[in-house]
Amino acid sequence: YKWNLATEQLVTTYRSPGRGYLHSLQLLDTLDSSSHPRHLLTGGEDGILGIWDVNQDRLVDQMDMNSLESTTAASTTNSTHNKNKRKTPPNRSRFISSMTQGQQSTCWTIGGGTLYADGPAHKSTTMGRQQQQQQQHSHQQGFLATYHESTRSLIACTETPESILQLGSNNNSSSNNNTSSIMSAVTTTDQLWSVGNVDAVSTWNPYTLERERKTWCSAACGYAVAFAPDGRLAVGGVGNAIDIVEDGQAVMRFQVD
């Protein structure tokens, strides 16, 4: 819903192009707000990314995450016919749970998980432990996809063993890089963080979607990440503890009563 805060009136309603209920919204900042309209990203249960012009309240583009193919070697099989591509099988569909914009406003990353005919993969209760382990080993349960903002072209896509529930991004670079080309963006120190249905927070290269680090946390399932100005990261999820992560290590833990 879009609201006028001054009048406390509902302005309009944005609906997912696939009519699935929404999990995540991301209002995008632009490099030049005077010449580019401001956009809103929407994503949810149907796996369709909606791109909206918030000035005119209209849908300008949509992308189906179910049609994405993995571009990273780590998430593909060794088959010579399927070396660098693997689509979502017909009995599974992807959902979008989170999205974030790079600090230099040149790209955005979408994350989510996989739905099965009998419900989410991470909530299976009808199988034995061995069957669940075999199922988890045989296919991926989540995904990440990074797009170039101005062209809306796919930069990278990867599948992950865990469902991605929340994303965050920060920039550790002390220099100012004003270029918007994809190749030069790879040289920056932007970092992507994710939490999901595992007891860890992961650091990714947002442009190649290679996992750079995994830090184990106290929560069995992470729901939220937040950044401090000094670069530290707070991670919260299932349980009554908040972990503080610094330089890839959990350095402090707060109990919440």
PDB file of C-alpha atoms in Angstrom:
ATOM      1  CA  TYR A   1       0.000   0.000   0.000  1.00  0.00           C
ATOM      2  CA  LYS A   2       1.145   3.552  -0.757  1.00  0.00           C
ATOM      3  CA  TRP A   3       0.126   6.136   1.834  1.00  0.00           C
ATOM      4  CA  ASN A   4       0.197   9.923   2.002  1.00  0.00           C
ATOM      5  CA  LEU A   5       1.736  10.496   5.430  1.00  0.00           C
ATOM      6  CA  ALA A   6       0.621  14.114   5.607  1.00  0.00           C
ATOM      7  CA  THR A   7      -3.063  13.314   5.086  1.00  0.00           C
ATOM      8  CA  GLU A   8      -2.919   9.722   6.387  1.00  0.00           C
ATOM      9  CA  GLN A   9      -4.796   8.645   3.275  1.00  0.00           C
ATOM     10  CA  LEU A  10      -4.302   5.567   1.115  1.00  0.00           C
ATOM     11  CA  VAL A  11      -3.030   6.655  -2.319  1.00  0.00           C
ATOM     12  CA  THR A  12      -2.938   3.390  -4.233  1.00  0.00           C
ATOM     13  CA  THR A  13      -2.278  -0.344  -3.984  1.00  0.00           C
ATOM     14  CA  TYR A  14       0.535  -2.228  -5.683  1.00  0.00           C
ATOM     15  CA  ARG A  15      -0.302  -5.859  -6.470  1.00  0.00           C
ATOM     16  CA  SER A  16       2.118  -8.571  -7.493  1.00  0.00           C
ATOM     17  CA  PRO A  17       1.944  -9.246 -11.255  1.00  0.00           C
ATOM     18  CA  GLY A  18       1.383 -12.927 -10.429  1.00  0.00           C
ATOM     19  CA  ARG A  19      -1.199 -12.113  -7.721  1.00  0.00           C
ATOM     20  CA  GLY A  20       0.872 -13.890  -5.051  1.00  0.00           C
ATOM     21  CA  TYR A  21       1.117 -12.322  -1.615  1.00  0.00           C
ATOM     22  CA  LEU A  22       4.165 -10.122  -1.079  1.00  0.00           C
ATOM     23  CA  HIS A  23       7.147 -10.814   1.170  1.00  0.00           C
ATOM     24  CA  SER A  24       9.441  -7.892   0.408  1.00  0.00           C
ATOM     25  CA  LEU A  25       9.545  -4.283  -0.813  1.00  0.00           C
ATOM     26  CA  GLN A  26      12.601  -2.216  -1.784  1.00  0.00           C
ATOM     27  CA  LEU A  27      12.458   1.468  -2.713  1.00  0.00           C
ATOM     28  CA  LEU A  28      15.398   2.145  -5.010  1.00  0.00           C
ATOM     29  CA  ASP A  29      17.660   5.173  -4.936  1.00  0.00           C
ATOM     30  CA  THR A  30      18.902   6.416  -8.297  1.00  0.00           C
ATOM     31  CA  LEU A  31      22.260   7.874  -9.267  1.00  0.00           C
ATOM     32  CA  ASP A  32      20.504  10.910 -10.772  1.00  0.00           C
ATOM     33  CA  SER A  33      17.063  11.394  -9.278  1.00  0.00           C
ATOM     34  CA  SER A  34      16.398  14.439 -11.454  1.00  0.00           C
ATOM     35  CA  SER A  35      16.465  12.464 -14.718  1.00  0.00           C
ATOM     36  CA  HIS A  36      15.389   8.992 -13.564  1.00  0.00           C
ATOM     37  CA  PRO A  37      12.046   8.044 -11.992  1.00  0.00           C
ATOM     38  CA  ARG A  38      12.148   6.434  -8.598  1.00  0.00           C
ATOM     39  CA  HIS A  39      11.333   2.730  -8.632  1.00  0.00           C
ATOM     40  CA  LEU A  40       9.898   0.245  -6.173  1.00  0.00           C
ATOM     41  CA  LEU A  41      10.690  -3.483  -6.270  1.00  0.00           C
ATOM     42  CA  THR A  42       8.075  -5.972  -5.059  1.00  0.00           C
ATOM     43  CA  GLY A  43       8.469  -9.728  -4.627  1.00  0.00           C
ATOM     44  CA  GLY A  44       6.669 -12.573  -2.966  1.00  0.00           C
ATOM     45  CA  GLU A  45       5.210 -16.054  -3.120  1.00  0.00           C
ATOM     46  CA  ASP A  46       4.798 -16.209  -6.914  1.00  0.00           C
ATOM     47  CA  GLY A  47       8.502 -15.567  -7.565  1.00  0.00           C
ATOM     48  CA  ILE A  48       7.810 -12.589  -9.820  1.00  0.00           C
ATOM     49  CA  LEU A  49       9.808  -9.415  -9.325  1.00  0.00           C
ATOM     50  CA  GLY A  50       7.693  -6.338 -10.026  1.00  0.00           C
ATOM     51  CA  ILE A  51       9.324  -3.005 -10.920  1.00  0.00           C
ATOM     52  CA  TRP A  52       7.112   0.013 -10.335  1.00  0.00           C
ATOM     53  CA  ASP A  53       7.392   3.698 -11.229  1.00  0.00           C
ATOM     54  CA  VAL A  54       6.280   5.270  -7.940  1.00  0.00           C
ATOM     55  CA  ASN A  55       5.855   8.694  -9.524  1.00  0.00           C
ATOM     56  CA  GLN A  56       3.193   7.402 -11.920  1.00  0.00           C
ATOM     57  CA  ASP A  57       2.095   4.391  -9.813  1.00  0.00           C
ATOM     58  CA  ARG A  58       2.438   1.946 -12.676  1.00  0.00           C
ATOM     59  CA  LEU A  59       4.154  -1.371 -13.334  1.00  0.00           C
ATOM     60  CA  VAL A  60       7.045  -0.818 -15.765  1.00  0.00           C
ATOM     61  CA  ASP A  61       8.619  -4.280 -15.845  1.00  0.00           C
ATOM     62  CA  GLN A  62       8.475  -7.737 -14.287  1.00  0.00           C
ATOM     63  CA  MET A  63      10.898 -10.669 -14.039  1.00  0.00           C
ATOM     64  CA  ASP A  64      10.078 -14.285 -13.261  1.00  0.00           C
ATOM     65  CA  MET A  65      12.674 -15.813 -10.932  1.00  0.00           C
ATOM     66  CA  ASN A  66      11.527 -19.310 -11.966  1.00  0.00           C
ATOM     67  CA  SER A  67      13.000 -18.822 -15.431  1.00  0.00           C
ATOM     68  CA  LEU A  68      16.466 -17.915 -14.135  1.00  0.00           C
ATOM     69  CA  GLU A  69      19.414 -20.181 -14.842  1.00  0.00           C
ATOM     70  CA  SER A  70      22.410 -20.429 -12.544  1.00  0.00           C
ATOM     71  CA  THR A  71      25.555 -18.731 -13.805  1.00  0.00           C
ATOM     72  CA  THR A  72      27.964 -19.855 -11.064  1.00  0.00           C
ATOM     73  CA  ALA A  73      29.894 -23.100 -11.236  1.00  0.00           C
ATOM     74  CA  ALA A  74      29.315 -23.827  -7.551  1.00  0.00           C
ATOM     75  CA  SER A  75      25.580 -24.240  -8.038  1.00  0.00           C
ATOM     76  CA  THR A  76      25.599 -26.418 -11.168  1.00  0.00           C
ATOM     77  CA  THR A  77      26.209 -30.061 -11.944  1.00  0.00           C
ATOM     78  CA  ASN A  78      29.189 -31.459 -13.839  1.00  0.00           C
ATOM     79  CA  SER A  79      27.131 -32.574 -16.814  1.00  0.00           C
ATOM     80  CA  THR A  80      28.641 -31.516 -20.136  1.00  0.00           C
ATOM     81  CA  HIS A  81      25.152 -30.640 -21.379  1.00  0.00           C
ATOM     82  CA  ASN A  82      24.318 -28.634 -18.256  1.00  0.00           C
ATOM     83  CA  LYS A  83      27.644 -27.230 -17.212  1.00  0.00           C
ATOM     84  CA  ASN A  84      26.611 -23.678 -16.387  1.00  0.00           C
ATOM     85  CA  LYS A  85      22.803 -23.713 -16.564  1.00  0.00           C
ATOM     86  CA  ARG A  86      20.146 -25.244 -14.400  1.00  0.00           C
ATOM     87  CA  LYS A  87      16.504 -24.157 -14.387  1.00  0.00           C
ATOM     88  CA  THR A  88      13.992 -24.658 -11.609  1.00  0.00           C
ATOM     89  CA  PRO A  89      12.381 -28.112 -12.185  1.00  0.00           C
ATOM     90  CA  PRO A  90       8.629 -28.209 -12.967  1.00  0.00           C
ATOM     91  CA  ASN A  91       7.674 -29.567  -9.517  1.00  0.00           C
ATOM     92  CA  ARG A  92       9.294 -26.629  -7.744  1.00  0.00           C
ATOM     93  CA  SER A  93       8.766 -22.871  -7.817  1.00  0.00           C
ATOM     94  CA  ARG A  94      10.773 -20.028  -6.333  1.00  0.00           C
ATOM     95  CA  PHE A  95       9.563 -17.346  -3.942  1.00  0.00           C
ATOM     96  CA  ILE A  96      11.149 -13.964  -3.257  1.00  0.00           C
ATOM     97  CA  SER A  97      11.756 -13.151   0.390  1.00  0.00           C
ATOM     98  CA  SER A  98      14.220 -10.245   0.310  1.00  0.00           C
ATOM     99  CA  MET A  99      15.999  -7.742  -1.914  1.00  0.00           C
ATOM    100  CA  THR A 100      18.651  -5.090  -1.453  1.00  0.00           C
ATOM    101  CA  GLN A 101      20.318  -2.355  -3.460  1.00  0.00           C
ATOM    102  CA  GLY A 102      24.092  -1.984  -3.742  1.00  0.00           C
ATOM    103  CA  GLN A 103      25.566   1.008  -1.956  1.00  0.00           C
ATOM    104  CA  GLN A 104      26.661   2.553  -5.248  1.00  0.00           C
ATOM    105  CA  SER A 105      23.134   2.232  -6.689  1.00  0.00           C
ATOM    106  CA  THR A 106      24.330   0.311  -9.747  1.00  0.00           C
ATOM    107  CA  CYS A 107      22.763  -3.067  -9.007  1.00  0.00           C
ATOM    108  CA  TRP A 108      20.248  -4.883  -6.835  1.00  0.00           C
ATOM    109  CA  THR A 109      20.199  -8.442  -5.505  1.00  0.00           C
ATOM    110  CA  ILE A 110      17.128 -10.646  -5.085  1.00  0.00           C
ATOM    111  CA  GLY A 111      17.000 -13.612  -2.691  1.00  0.00           C
ATOM    112  CA  GLY A 112      14.507 -16.292  -1.816  1.00  0.00           C
ATOM    113  CA  GLY A 113      13.731 -19.961  -1.545  1.00  0.00           C
ATOM    114  CA  THR A 114      11.962 -22.867  -3.193  1.00  0.00           C
ATOM    115  CA  LEU A 115       8.401 -24.081  -2.860  1.00  0.00           C
ATOM    116  CA  TYR A 116       7.471 -27.694  -3.521  1.00  0.00           C
ATOM    117  CA  ALA A 117       4.149 -29.284  -4.390  1.00  0.00           C
ATOM    118  CA  ASP A 118       3.764 -30.351  -0.743  1.00  0.00           C
ATOM    119  CA  GLY A 119       5.055 -27.065   0.771  1.00  0.00           C
ATOM    120  CA  PRO A 120       8.416 -25.381   1.445  1.00  0.00           C
ATOM    121  CA  ALA A 121      11.467 -27.615   1.305  1.00  0.00           C
ATOM    122  CA  HIS A 122      12.723 -26.508   4.725  1.00  0.00           C
ATOM    123  CA  LYS A 123       9.464 -27.489   6.438  1.00  0.00           C
ATOM    124  CA  SER A 124       9.263 -31.115   5.366  1.00  0.00           C
ATOM    125  CA  THR A 125       8.023 -33.278   8.244  1.00  0.00           C
ATOM    126  CA  THR A 126       6.951 -36.450   6.444  1.00  0.00           C
ATOM    127  CA  MET A 127      10.434 -37.794   5.680  1.00  0.00           C
ATOM    128  CA  GLY A 128      13.019 -39.461   7.847  1.00  0.00           C
ATOM    129  CA  ARG A 129      16.269 -37.673   8.635  1.00  0.00           C
ATOM    130  CA  GLN A 130      18.242 -39.668   6.066  1.00  0.00           C
ATOM    131  CA  GLN A 131      15.685 -38.909   3.340  1.00  0.00           C
ATOM    132  CA  GLN A 132      15.780 -35.217   4.185  1.00  0.00           C
ATOM    133  CA  GLN A 133      19.576 -35.196   3.961  1.00  0.00           C
ATOM    134  CA  GLN A 134      19.462 -36.984   0.609  1.00  0.00           C
ATOM    135  CA  GLN A 135      16.860 -34.539  -0.677  1.00  0.00           C
ATOM    136  CA  GLN A 136      18.888 -31.530   0.479  1.00  0.00           C
ATOM    137  CA  HIS A 137      21.995 -32.959  -1.165  1.00  0.00           C
ATOM    138  CA  SER A 138      20.233 -33.645  -4.468  1.00  0.00           C
ATOM    139  CA  HIS A 139      18.925 -30.118  -5.058  1.00  0.00           C
ATOM    140  CA  GLN A 140      19.237 -26.544  -3.894  1.00  0.00           C
ATOM    141  CA  GLN A 141      16.764 -24.794  -1.591  1.00  0.00           C
ATOM    142  CA  GLY A 142      17.377 -21.117  -2.255  1.00  0.00           C
ATOM    143  CA  PHE A 143      18.703 -18.631  -4.789  1.00  0.00           C
ATOM    144  CA  LEU A 144      20.377 -15.252  -5.258  1.00  0.00           C
ATOM    145  CA  ALA A 145      20.241 -13.095  -8.389  1.00  0.00           C
ATOM    146  CA  THR A 146      21.969  -9.765  -9.054  1.00  0.00           C
ATOM    147  CA  TYR A 147      20.769  -7.348 -11.741  1.00  0.00           C
ATOM    148  CA  HIS A 148      22.341  -4.261 -13.246  1.00  0.00           C
ATOM    149  CA  GLU A 149      19.975  -1.427 -12.395  1.00  0.00           C
ATOM    150  CA  SER A 150      20.041   0.728 -15.528  1.00  0.00           C
ATOM    151  CA  THR A 151      19.829  -2.127 -18.056  1.00  0.00           C
ATOM    152  CA  ARG A 152      17.942  -4.609 -15.814  1.00  0.00           C
ATOM    153  CA  SER A 153      20.225  -7.307 -17.187  1.00  0.00           C
ATOM    154  CA  LEU A 154      21.225 -10.318 -15.108  1.00  0.00           C
ATOM    155  CA  ILE A 155      24.783 -10.113 -13.755  1.00  0.00           C
ATOM    156  CA  ALA A 156      24.858 -13.402 -11.821  1.00  0.00           C
ATOM    157  CA  CYS A 157      22.545 -16.045 -10.387  1.00  0.00           C
ATOM    158  CA  THR A 158      23.338 -18.860  -7.974  1.00  0.00           C
ATOM    159  CA  GLU A 159      21.462 -21.540  -6.050  1.00  0.00           C
ATOM    160  CA  THR A 160      22.066 -22.007  -2.321  1.00  0.00           C
ATOM    161  CA  PRO A 161      21.583 -24.936   0.087  1.00  0.00           C
ATOM    162  CA  GLU A 162      19.606 -22.642   2.407  1.00  0.00           C
ATOM    163  CA  SER A 163      16.536 -20.513   1.792  1.00  0.00           C
ATOM    164  CA  ILE A 164      17.497 -16.835   1.800  1.00  0.00           C
ATOM    165  CA  LEU A 165      15.263 -14.940   4.233  1.00  0.00           C
ATOM    166  CA  GLN A 166      16.958 -11.544   4.579  1.00  0.00           C
ATOM    167  CA  LEU A 167      19.602  -9.609   2.636  1.00  0.00           C
ATOM    168  CA  GLY A 168      21.699  -6.562   3.461  1.00  0.00           C
ATOM    169  CA  SER A 169      24.523  -4.704   1.736  1.00  0.00           C
ATOM    170  CA  ASN A 170      27.293  -2.361   2.742  1.00  0.00           C
ATOM    171  CA  ASN A 171      30.381  -0.789   1.222  1.00  0.00           C
ATOM    172  CA  ASN A 172      33.768  -0.979   2.954  1.00  0.00           C
ATOM    173  CA  SER A 173      35.541   1.184   0.388  1.00  0.00           C
ATOM    174  CA  SER A 174      37.035   4.481   1.553  1.00  0.00           C
ATOM    175  CA  SER A 175      37.365   5.829  -1.985  1.00  0.00           C
ATOM    176  CA  ASN A 176      34.559   7.225  -4.125  1.00  0.00           C
ATOM    177  CA  ASN A 177      33.957   5.358  -7.385  1.00  0.00           C
ATOM    178  CA  ASN A 178      31.477   7.244  -9.564  1.00  0.00           C
ATOM    179  CA  THR A 179      31.466   4.919 -12.554  1.00  0.00           C
ATOM    180  CA  SER A 180      28.410   2.751 -13.191  1.00  0.00           C
ATOM    181  CA  SER A 181      29.838   0.126 -15.546  1.00  0.00           C
ATOM    182  CA  ILE A 182      29.520  -3.510 -14.537  1.00  0.00           C
ATOM    183  CA  MET A 183      33.199  -4.346 -15.032  1.00  0.00           C
ATOM    184  CA  SER A 184      34.426  -1.497 -12.852  1.00  0.00           C
ATOM    185  CA  ALA A 185      31.814  -2.317 -10.221  1.00  0.00           C
ATOM    186  CA  VAL A 186      33.485  -5.689  -9.686  1.00  0.00           C
ATOM    187  CA  THR A 187      36.568  -3.907  -8.358  1.00  0.00           C
ATOM    188  CA  THR A 188      34.690  -2.213  -5.510  1.00  0.00           C
ATOM    189  CA  THR A 189      34.468  -3.594  -2.001  1.00  0.00           C
ATOM    190  CA  ASP A 190      30.671  -3.825  -1.833  1.00  0.00           C
ATOM    191  CA  GLN A 191      29.574  -6.777   0.285  1.00  0.00           C
ATOM    192  CA  LEU A 192      26.323  -8.662   0.395  1.00  0.00           C
ATOM    193  CA  TRP A 193      25.098 -10.339   3.590  1.00  0.00           C
ATOM    194  CA  SER A 194      22.414 -12.966   3.968  1.00  0.00           C
ATOM    195  CA  VAL A 195      20.657 -14.959   6.662  1.00  0.00           C
ATOM    196  CA  GLY A 196      18.304 -17.878   6.142  1.00  0.00           C
ATOM    197  CA  ASN A 197      17.071 -21.152   7.535  1.00  0.00           C
ATOM    198  CA  VAL A 198      20.535 -22.059   8.856  1.00  0.00           C
ATOM    199  CA  ASP A 199      22.420 -20.934  11.965  1.00  0.00           C
ATOM    200  CA  ALA A 200      24.846 -18.700  10.073  1.00  0.00           C
ATOM    201  CA  VAL A 201      25.257 -15.351   8.358  1.00  0.00           C
ATOM    202  CA  SER A 202      26.996 -15.405   4.966  1.00  0.00           C
ATOM    203  CA  THR A 203      29.081 -12.810   3.131  1.00  0.00           C
ATOM    204  CA  TRP A 204      28.899 -12.731  -0.679  1.00  0.00           C
ATOM    205  CA  ASN A 205      30.484 -10.908  -3.563  1.00  0.00           C
ATOM    206  CA  PRO A 206      27.339  -9.252  -4.968  1.00  0.00           C
ATOM    207  CA  TYR A 207      28.638  -9.213  -8.545  1.00  0.00           C
ATOM    208  CA  THR A 208      29.804 -12.836  -8.842  1.00  0.00           C
ATOM    209  CA  LEU A 209      27.591 -14.263  -6.048  1.00  0.00           C
ATOM    210  CA  GLU A 210      30.476 -16.294  -4.691  1.00  0.00           C
ATOM    211  CA  ARG A 211      30.173 -17.003  -0.963  1.00  0.00           C
ATOM    212  CA  GLU A 212      33.185 -15.418   0.695  1.00  0.00           C
ATOM    213  CA  ARG A 213      32.554 -16.304   4.324  1.00  0.00           C
ATOM    214  CA  LYS A 214      30.092 -18.018   6.637  1.00  0.00           C
ATOM    215  CA  THR A 215      29.880 -17.025  10.304  1.00  0.00           C
ATOM    216  CA  TRP A 216      28.020 -19.319  12.699  1.00  0.00           C
ATOM    217  CA  CYS A 217      25.478 -17.680  14.990  1.00  0.00           C
ATOM    218  CA  SER A 218      23.330 -18.697  17.934  1.00  0.00           C
ATOM    219  CA  ALA A 219      19.991 -18.460  16.098  1.00  0.00           C
ATOM    220  CA  ALA A 220      18.945 -21.674  14.370  1.00  0.00           C
ATOM    221  CA  CYS A 221      17.273 -19.562  11.692  1.00  0.00           C
ATOM    222  CA  GLY A 222      18.124 -15.937  10.900  1.00  0.00           C
ATOM    223  CA  TYR A 223      15.421 -13.410  10.063  1.00  0.00           C
ATOM    224  CA  ALA A 224      17.117 -10.019  10.110  1.00  0.00           C
ATOM    225  CA  VAL A 225      20.468  -8.262   9.679  1.00  0.00           C
ATOM    226  CA  ALA A 226      21.318  -4.654  10.585  1.00  0.00           C
ATOM    227  CA  PHE A 227      24.490  -2.624  10.044  1.00  0.00           C
ATOM    228  CA  ALA A 228      26.205  -0.229  12.432  1.00  0.00           C
ATOM    229  CA  PRO A 229      28.208   2.781  11.152  1.00  0.00           C
ATOM    230  CA  ASP A 230      31.433   1.137  12.367  1.00  0.00           C
ATOM    231  CA  GLY A 231      30.841  -1.904  10.114  1.00  0.00           C
ATOM    232  CA  ARG A 232      29.587  -4.327  12.739  1.00  0.00           C
ATOM    233  CA  LEU A 233      26.592  -6.484  11.963  1.00  0.00           C
ATOM    234  CA  ALA A 234      23.682  -7.473  14.205  1.00  0.00           C
ATOM    235  CA  VAL A 235      21.942 -10.775  13.429  1.00  0.00           C
ATOM    236  CA  GLY A 236      18.612 -11.856  14.896  1.00  0.00           C
ATOM    237  CA  GLY A 237      16.315 -14.818  14.372  1.00  0.00           C
ATOM    238  CA  VAL A 238      14.797 -17.784  16.144  1.00  0.00           C
ATOM    239  CA  GLY A 239      15.563 -17.671  19.856  1.00  0.00           C
ATOM    240  CA  ASN A 240      16.171 -14.889  22.340  1.00  0.00           C
ATOM    241  CA  ALA A 241      19.671 -13.786  21.316  1.00  0.00           C
ATOM    242  CA  ILE A 242      21.164 -11.161  19.010  1.00  0.00           C
ATOM    243  CA  ASP A 243      24.671 -11.828  17.682  1.00  0.00           C
ATOM    244  CA  ILE A 244      27.135  -9.023  16.906  1.00  0.00           C
ATOM    245  CA  VAL A 245      29.453  -9.959  14.031  1.00  0.00           C
ATOM    246  CA  GLU A 246      32.727  -8.155  13.373  1.00  0.00           C
ATOM    247  CA  ASP A 247      35.348  -9.101  10.766  1.00  0.00           C
ATOM    248  CA  GLY A 248      33.588 -12.375  10.082  1.00  0.00           C
ATOM    249  CA  GLN A 249      33.359 -13.494  13.720  1.00  0.00           C
ATOM    250  CA  ALA A 250      30.599 -13.396  16.311  1.00  0.00           C
ATOM    251  CA  VAL A 251      32.207 -11.205  18.980  1.00  0.00           C
ATOM    252  CA  MET A 252      29.249 -10.508  21.244  1.00  0.00           C
ATOM    253  CA  ARG A 253      25.837 -11.940  22.107  1.00  0.00           C
ATOM    254  CA  PHE A 254      22.895 -10.224  23.755  1.00  0.00           C
ATOM    255  CA  GLN A 255      20.157 -12.196  25.461  1.00  0.00           C
ATOM    256  CA  VAL A 256      16.664 -10.770  24.992  1.00  0.00           C
ATOM    257  CA  ASP A 257      14.243 -11.664  27.752  1.00  0.00           C
TER     258      ASP A 257
END
